[in-house]
CSV table of N, CA and C in Angstrom, one decimal:
chain,number,residue,atom,x,y,z
A,1,PRO,N,11.9,-2.2,1.2
A,1,PRO,CA,13.2,-1.9,0.6
A,1,PRO,C,13.8,-2.8,-0.6
A,2,GLU,N,13.5,-4.1,-0.3
A,2,GLU,CA,13.8,-5.0,-1.4
A,2,GLU,C,13.2,-4.8,-2.8
A,3,THR,N,11.8,-4.6,-2.6
A,3,THR,CA,11.2,-4.5,-3.7
A,3,THR,C,11.5,-3.1,-4.6
A,4,ILE,N,11.7,-2.1,-3.9
A,4,ILE,CA,12.0,-0.8,-4.3
A,4,ILE,C,13.5,-0.9,-4.9
A,5,ALA,N,14.5,-1.5,-4.3
A,5,ALA,CA,15.8,-1.9,-4.8
A,5,ALA,C,15.8,-2.6,-6.1
A,6,SER,N,14.7,-3.6,-6.1
A,6,SER,CA,14.5,-4.5,-7.5
A,6,SER,C,14.3,-3.7,-8.7
A,7,TRP,N,13.8,-2.5,-8.5
A,7,TRP,CA,13.3,-1.8,-9.8
A,7,TRP,C,14.5,-1.1,-10.4
A,8,GLU,N,15.5,-1.2,-9.6
A,8,GLU,CA,16.8,-0.5,-10.3
A,8,GLU,C,17.2,-0.8,-11.6
A,9,GLY,N,17.1,-2.0,-11.9
A,9,GLY,CA,17.5,-2.4,-13.3
A,9,GLY,C,16.4,-2.4,-14.4
A,10,ARG,N,15.2,-1.8,-14.0
A,10,ARG,CA,14.1,-1.7,-15.0
A,10,ARG,C,14.3,-0.5,-15.9
A,11,GLY,N,13.3,-0.2,-16.9
A,11,GLY,CA,13.1,0.8,-17.6
A,11,GLY,C,13.0,2.1,-17.1
A,12,PRO,N,13.3,3.2,-17.7
A,12,PRO,CA,13.2,4.7,-17.4
A,12,PRO,C,11.9,4.7,-16.4
A,13,LEU,N,10.7,4.4,-16.8
A,13,LEU,CA,9.5,4.8,-16.0
A,13,LEU,C,9.5,4.1,-14.9
A,14,ILE,N,9.8,2.8,-14.6
A,14,ILE,CA,9.8,2.0,-13.4
A,14,ILE,C,10.9,2.8,-12.5
A,15,ARG,N,12.1,2.9,-13.2
A,15,ARG,CA,13.1,3.7,-12.4
A,15,ARG,C,12.6,4.9,-11.7
A,16,SER,N,11.8,5.8,-12.7
A,16,SER,CA,11.5,7.0,-12.1
A,16,SER,C,10.4,6.9,-11.0
A,17,LEU,N,9.6,6.0,-11.2
A,17,LEU,CA,8.7,5.6,-9.9
A,17,LEU,C,9.4,5.2,-8.7
A,18,ARG,N,10.4,4.6,-8.9
A,18,ARG,CA,11.2,4.1,-7.8
A,18,ARG,C,12.0,5.2,-7.1
A,19,GLU,N,12.5,6.2,-7.9
A,19,GLU,CA,13.4,7.4,-7.4
A,19,GLU,C,12.2,8.3,-6.7
A,20,ALA,N,11.0,8.4,-7.2
A,20,ALA,CA,10.0,9.4,-6.8
A,20,ALA,C,9.5,8.6,-5.3
A,21,SER,N,9.4,7.4,-5.3
A,21,SER,CA,8.8,6.6,-4.1
A,21,SER,C,9.8,6.7,-3.0
A,22,VAL,N,11.1,6.6,-3.5
A,22,VAL,CA,12.1,6.9,-2.4
A,22,VAL,C,12.3,8.1,-1.9
A,23,ALA,N,12.4,9.2,-2.7
A,23,ALA,CA,12.3,10.5,-2.1
A,23,ALA,C,11.1,10.9,-1.3
A,24,PHE,N,9.8,10.6,-1.9
A,24,PHE,CA,8.8,11.0,-1.1
A,24,PHE,C,8.9,10.3,0.2
A,25,MET,N,9.2,9.0,0.3
A,25,MET,CA,9.3,8.3,1.7
A,25,MET,C,10.3,8.8,2.6
A,26,LYS,N,11.4,9.2,2.0
A,26,LYS,CA,12.5,10.0,2.8
A,26,LYS,C,12.0,11.1,3.4
A,27,HIS,N,11.4,12.0,2.7
A,27,HIS,CA,10.6,13.1,3.1
A,27,HIS,C,9.6,12.9,4.1
A,28,ARG,N,8.9,12.0,3.9
A,28,ARG,CA,7.8,11.5,4.9
A,28,ARG,C,8.3,11.0,6.2
A,29,ALA,N,9.4,10.3,6.1
A,29,ALA,CA,10.1,9.6,7.2
A,29,ALA,C,10.7,10.9,8.3
A,30,GLU,N,11.4,11.8,7.5
A,30,GLU,CA,11.9,12.8,8.2
A,30,GLU,C,10.8,13.7,8.8
A,31,ARG,N,9.8,13.8,8.2
A,31,ARG,CA,8.8,14.8,8.6
A,31,ARG,C,7.9,14.1,9.8
A,32,ASP,N,7.7,12.8,9.6
A,32,ASP,CA,7.0,12.0,10.8
A,32,ASP,C,7.6,11.3,11.6
A,33,GLY,N,9.0,11.1,11.5
A,33,GLY,CA,9.6,10.4,12.5
A,33,GLY,C,9.7,8.9,12.3
A,34,TYR,N,9.5,8.5,11.0
A,34,TYR,CA,9.7,7.1,10.7
A,34,TYR,C,11.2,6.6,10.5
A,35,TYR,N,11.7,5.5,11.2
A,35,TYR,CA,13.0,5.2,10.7
A,35,TYR,C,13.0,3.6,10.6
A,36,PRO,N,13.5,2.8,9.8
A,36,PRO,CA,14.0,3.6,8.5
A,36,PRO,C,12.7,3.8,7.7
A,37,PRO,N,12.8,4.7,6.8
A,37,PRO,CA,11.8,5.0,5.9
A,37,PRO,C,11.3,3.9,5.1
A,38,TYR,N,10.0,3.8,4.8
A,38,TYR,CA,9.6,2.6,4.0
A,38,TYR,C,8.6,3.1,3.1
A,39,ALA,N,8.1,2.4,2.0
A,39,ALA,CA,7.2,2.7,1.1
A,39,ALA,C,5.9,2.2,1.3
A,40,PHE,N,4.8,3.3,1.3
A,40,PHE,CA,3.3,2.6,1.2
A,40,PHE,C,2.8,2.7,-0.3
A,41,PHE,N,2.4,1.6,-0.6
A,41,PHE,CA,1.6,1.3,-1.8
A,41,PHE,C,0.2,1.1,-1.7
A,42,HIS,N,-0.4,1.7,-0.8
A,42,HIS,CA,-1.8,1.6,-0.4
A,42,HIS,C,-2.7,2.0,-1.3
A,43,ASP,N,-2.4,3.0,-2.1
A,43,ASP,CA,-3.3,3.7,-3.1
A,43,ASP,C,-3.8,2.7,-4.2
A,44,VAL,N,-2.9,1.8,-4.5
A,44,VAL,CA,-3.3,0.8,-5.6
A,44,VAL,C,-4.0,-0.3,-5.2
A,45,LEU,N,-4.2,-0.5,-3.8
A,45,LEU,CA,-4.9,-1.7,-3.3
A,45,LEU,C,-6.3,-2.0,-3.6
A,46,PRO,N,-7.2,-0.9,-3.6
A,46,PRO,CA,-8.5,-0.9,-4.0
A,46,PRO,C,-8.7,-1.4,-5.5
A,47,LEU,N,-7.7,-0.9,-6.6
A,47,LEU,CA,-7.8,-1.3,-7.8
A,47,LEU,C,-7.3,-2.6,-8.0
A,48,ALA,N,-6.2,-3.2,-7.2
A,48,ALA,CA,-5.9,-4.4,-7.3
A,48,ALA,C,-6.8,-5.3,-6.8
A,49,TYR,N,-7.6,-5.0,-5.8
A,49,TYR,CA,-8.7,-6.1,-5.4
A,49,TYR,C,-9.9,-6.0,-6.5
A,50,LEU,N,-10.2,-5.1,-7.0
A,50,LEU,CA,-11.2,-5.2,-8.2
A,50,LEU,C,-10.6,-6.2,-9.3
A,51,ALA,N,-9.2,-5.8,-9.7
A,51,ALA,CA,-8.8,-6.6,-10.7
A,51,ALA,C,-8.6,-8.0,-10.5
A,52,ASP,N,-8.3,-8.5,-9.0
A,52,ASP,CA,-7.9,-9.7,-8.7
A,52,ASP,C,-8.0,-10.0,-7.2
A,53,PRO,N,-9.3,-10.2,-6.8
A,53,PRO,CA,-9.6,-10.5,-5.3
A,53,PRO,C,-8.7,-11.7,-4.6
A,54,SER,N,-8.2,-12.5,-5.4
A,54,SER,CA,-7.5,-13.6,-4.8
A,54,SER,C,-6.0,-13.1,-4.2
A,55,LEU,N,-5.8,-11.8,-4.4
A,55,LEU,CA,-4.7,-11.3,-3.9
A,55,LEU,C,-4.7,-11.0,-2.5
A,56,PHE,N,-6.0,-11.1,-1.9
A,56,PHE,CA,-6.1,-10.5,-0.5
A,56,PHE,C,-6.9,-11.7,0.3
A,57,THR,N,-6.5,-11.7,1.5
A,57,THR,CA,-7.3,-12.7,2.6
A,57,THR,C,-8.3,-11.6,3.3
A,58,MET,N,-9.4,-12.0,3.1
A,58,MET,CA,-10.7,-11.0,3.6
A,58,MET,C,-11.2,-11.7,4.9
A,59,ARG,N,-11.7,-11.1,5.6
A,59,ARG,CA,-12.4,-11.4,7.1
A,59,ARG,C,-13.8,-10.4,7.2
A,60,GLU,N,-14.7,-11.1,7.9
A,60,GLU,CA,-15.9,-10.5,8.2
A,60,GLU,C,-15.6,-9.8,9.5
A,61,CYS,N,-16.1,-8.6,9.9
A,61,CYS,CA,-15.7,-7.9,11.3
A,61,CYS,C,-16.7,-6.9,11.1
A,62,SER,N,-16.7,-6.1,12.3
A,62,SER,CA,-17.4,-4.9,12.4
A,62,SER,C,-16.4,-3.7,12.6
A,63,ILE,N,-16.9,-2.5,12.1
A,63,ILE,CA,-15.8,-1.4,12.2
A,63,ILE,C,-16.6,-0.2,12.8
A,64,SER,N,-15.9,0.5,13.7
A,64,SER,CA,-16.4,1.6,14.3
A,64,SER,C,-15.4,2.7,14.5
A,65,VAL,N,-15.7,3.8,14.9
A,65,VAL,CA,-14.8,4.9,15.2
A,65,VAL,C,-15.2,5.5,16.4
A,66,ASP,N,-14.1,5.5,17.4
A,66,ASP,CA,-14.6,6.1,18.8
A,66,ASP,C,-14.6,7.5,18.7
A,67,LEU,N,-15.7,8.0,18.9
A,67,LEU,CA,-16.1,9.4,18.9
A,67,LEU,C,-15.9,10.1,20.4
A,68,HIS,N,-15.8,9.4,21.3
A,68,HIS,CA,-15.9,10.1,22.5
A,68,HIS,C,-14.7,9.9,23.4
A,69,GLY,N,-13.8,9.1,23.3
A,69,GLY,CA,-12.7,8.9,24.1
A,69,GLY,C,-11.8,9.9,24.1
A,70,ASP,N,-11.2,10.1,25.4
A,70,ASP,CA,-10.0,11.3,25.5
A,70,ASP,C,-9.0,11.1,24.9
A,71,LEU,N,-8.5,9.8,25.1
A,71,LEU,CA,-7.2,9.2,24.4
A,71,LEU,C,-7.4,8.6,23.1
A,72,THR,N,-8.7,8.2,22.8
A,72,THR,CA,-8.8,7.2,21.7
A,72,THR,C,-9.8,8.0,20.8
A,73,ARG,N,-10.2,9.2,20.7
A,73,ARG,CA,-11.0,9.7,19.8
A,73,ARG,C,-10.6,9.6,18.4
A,74,GLY,N,-11.3,9.4,17.3
A,74,GLY,CA,-10.9,9.0,16.0
A,74,GLY,C,-10.1,7.8,15.7
A,75,VAL,N,-10.0,6.9,16.6
A,75,VAL,CA,-9.5,5.7,16.4
A,75,VAL,C,-10.5,4.7,16.0
A,76,THR,N,-10.1,4.0,14.9
A,76,THR,CA,-10.7,3.1,14.1
A,76,THR,C,-10.6,1.6,14.8
A,77,VAL,N,-11.8,1.2,15.1
A,77,VAL,CA,-11.9,-0.2,16.1
A,77,VAL,C,-12.4,-1.3,15.2
A,78,PHE,N,-11.7,-2.3,14.9
A,78,PHE,CA,-12.1,-3.7,14.4
A,78,PHE,C,-12.6,-4.7,15.4
A,79,ASP,N,-13.7,-5.1,15.3
A,79,ASP,CA,-14.2,-6.2,16.1
A,79,ASP,C,-14.3,-7.6,15.3
A,80,MET,N,-13.2,-8.2,15.4
A,80,MET,CA,-13.3,-9.5,14.6
A,80,MET,C,-14.2,-10.6,15.1
A,81,ALA,N,-14.8,-10.3,16.2
A,81,ALA,CA,-15.8,-11.3,16.6
A,81,ALA,C,-17.2,-11.0,16.2
A,82,SER,N,-17.3,-9.9,15.4
A,82,SER,CA,-18.6,-9.5,15.0
A,82,SER,C,-18.6,-9.4,13.3
A,83,SER,N,-19.6,-9.0,12.9
A,83,SER,CA,-19.5,-8.9,11.2
A,83,SER,C,-20.3,-7.6,10.8
A,84,GLY,N,-20.3,-7.4,9.7
A,84,GLY,CA,-20.9,-6.2,9.0
A,84,GLY,C,-20.0,-5.6,8.0
A,85,ALA,N,-18.8,-5.9,7.9
A,85,ALA,CA,-17.9,-5.5,6.9
A,85,ALA,C,-17.0,-6.5,6.4
A,86,HIS,N,-16.3,-6.4,5.2
A,86,HIS,CA,-15.5,-7.2,4.6
A,86,HIS,C,-14.2,-6.5,4.7
A,87,VAL,N,-13.2,-7.1,5.4
A,87,VAL,CA,-12.0,-6.3,5.4
A,87,VAL,C,-10.8,-7.1,5.2
A,88,ALA,N,-9.9,-6.7,4.3
A,88,ALA,CA,-8.5,-7.2,4.0
A,88,ALA,C,-7.8,-7.3,5.3
A,89,VAL,N,-7.2,-8.6,5.6
A,89,VAL,CA,-6.4,-8.7,6.7
A,89,VAL,C,-4.9,-9.3,6.3
A,90,ASP,N,-4.7,-9.4,5.0
A,90,ASP,CA,-3.5,-9.8,4.5
A,90,ASP,C,-3.5,-9.5,2.9
A,91,VAL,N,-2.3,-9.5,2.4
A,91,VAL,CA,-2.1,-9.1,0.9
A,91,VAL,C,-1.0,-9.8,0.4
A,92,ASP,N,-0.9,-10.4,-0.7
A,92,ASP,CA,0.2,-11.0,-1.4
A,92,ASP,C,0.8,-9.8,-2.0
A,93,SER,N,1.6,-9.2,-1.4
A,93,SER,CA,2.4,-8.0,-2.1
A,93,SER,C,3.1,-8.1,-3.1
A,94,ASP,N,3.8,-9.2,-3.2
A,94,ASP,CA,4.6,-9.5,-4.4
A,94,ASP,C,3.8,-9.7,-5.6
A,95,ARG,N,2.6,-10.3,-5.6
A,95,ARG,CA,1.7,-10.3,-6.6
A,95,ARG,C,1.0,-9.1,-7.1
A,96,VAL,N,0.6,-8.3,-5.8
A,96,VAL,CA,0.1,-6.8,-6.1
A,96,VAL,C,0.9,-5.9,-6.9
A,97,LEU,N,2.3,-6.1,-6.7
A,97,LEU,CA,3.3,-4.9,-7.2
A,97,LEU,C,3.6,-5.6,-8.5
A,98,ALA,N,3.6,-6.9,-8.8
A,98,ALA,CA,3.7,-7.5,-10.2
A,98,ALA,C,2.6,-6.9,-11.0
A,99,LEU,N,1.3,-7.2,-10.4
A,99,LEU,CA,0.1,-6.6,-11.1
A,99,LEU,C,0.3,-5.2,-11.6
A,100,ALA,N,0.6,-4.3,-10.7
A,100,ALA,CA,0.7,-2.9,-10.7
A,100,ALA,C,1.7,-2.9,-11.9
A,101,GLU,N,3.0,-3.3,-11.8
A,101,GLU,CA,4.0,-3.1,-12.8
A,101,GLU,C,3.6,-3.6,-14.2
A,102,GLY,N,3.0,-4.6,-14.3
A,102,GLY,CA,2.4,-5.2,-15.4
A,102,GLY,C,1.5,-4.3,-16.3
A,103,ARG,N,0.6,-3.6,-15.3
A,103,ARG,CA,-0.3,-2.7,-15.9
A,103,ARG,C,0.4,-1.5,-16.5
A,104,ILE,N,1.3,-1.0,-15.7
A,104,ILE,CA,2.0,0.0,-16.1
A,104,ILE,C,2.9,-0.3,-17.3
A,105,MET,N,3.5,-1.3,-17.4
A,105,MET,CA,4.3,-1.7,-18.6
A,105,MET,C,3.2,-2.0,-20.0
A,106,GLU,N,2.2,-2.4,-19.6
A,106,GLU,CA,1.0,-2.7,-20.8
A,106,GLU,C,0.7,-1.2,-21.3
A,107,ARG,N,0.7,-0.2,-20.3
A,107,ARG,CA,0.1,1.1,-20.8
A,107,ARG,C,1.3,1.9,-21.3
A,108,PHE,N,2.4,1.8,-20.9
A,108,PHE,CA,3.4,2.7,-21.3
A,108,PHE,C,4.7,2.0,-21.9
A,109,GLY,N,4.6,0.6,-21.9
A,109,GLY,CA,5.9,0.0,-22.6
A,109,GLY,C,7.0,-0.1,-21.9
A,110,THR,N,8.1,0.2,-22.6
A,110,THR,CA,9.4,0.1,-21.8
A,110,THR,C,10.0,1.5,-21.5
A,111,LEU,N,9.0,2.5,-21.4
A,111,LEU,CA,9.6,3.8,-21.2
A,111,LEU,C,10.6,4.0,-20.1
């Protein structure tokens, strides 16, 4: 919420992104029962990792999906004691959002 609020005084493009994010999250919160509503910016994360891997803390683990459980079928399971996959376990969200905003401003200027 603080990050989205900080976009209030920015240019029209960033304000539009803010308004769209807030509207979408409010809709999703009402639909899915989240309270308070919050914004997901996960779509940008793979691109942020490619641009600057230092934004992420990575760990080796194994990943599987439960295909047979009655209550857990479809659940993704991470085994941190094994290896086989490189998984992000933390992200510097302030730097990711600054990177995304910077790229938007580079492309679109102060729209």
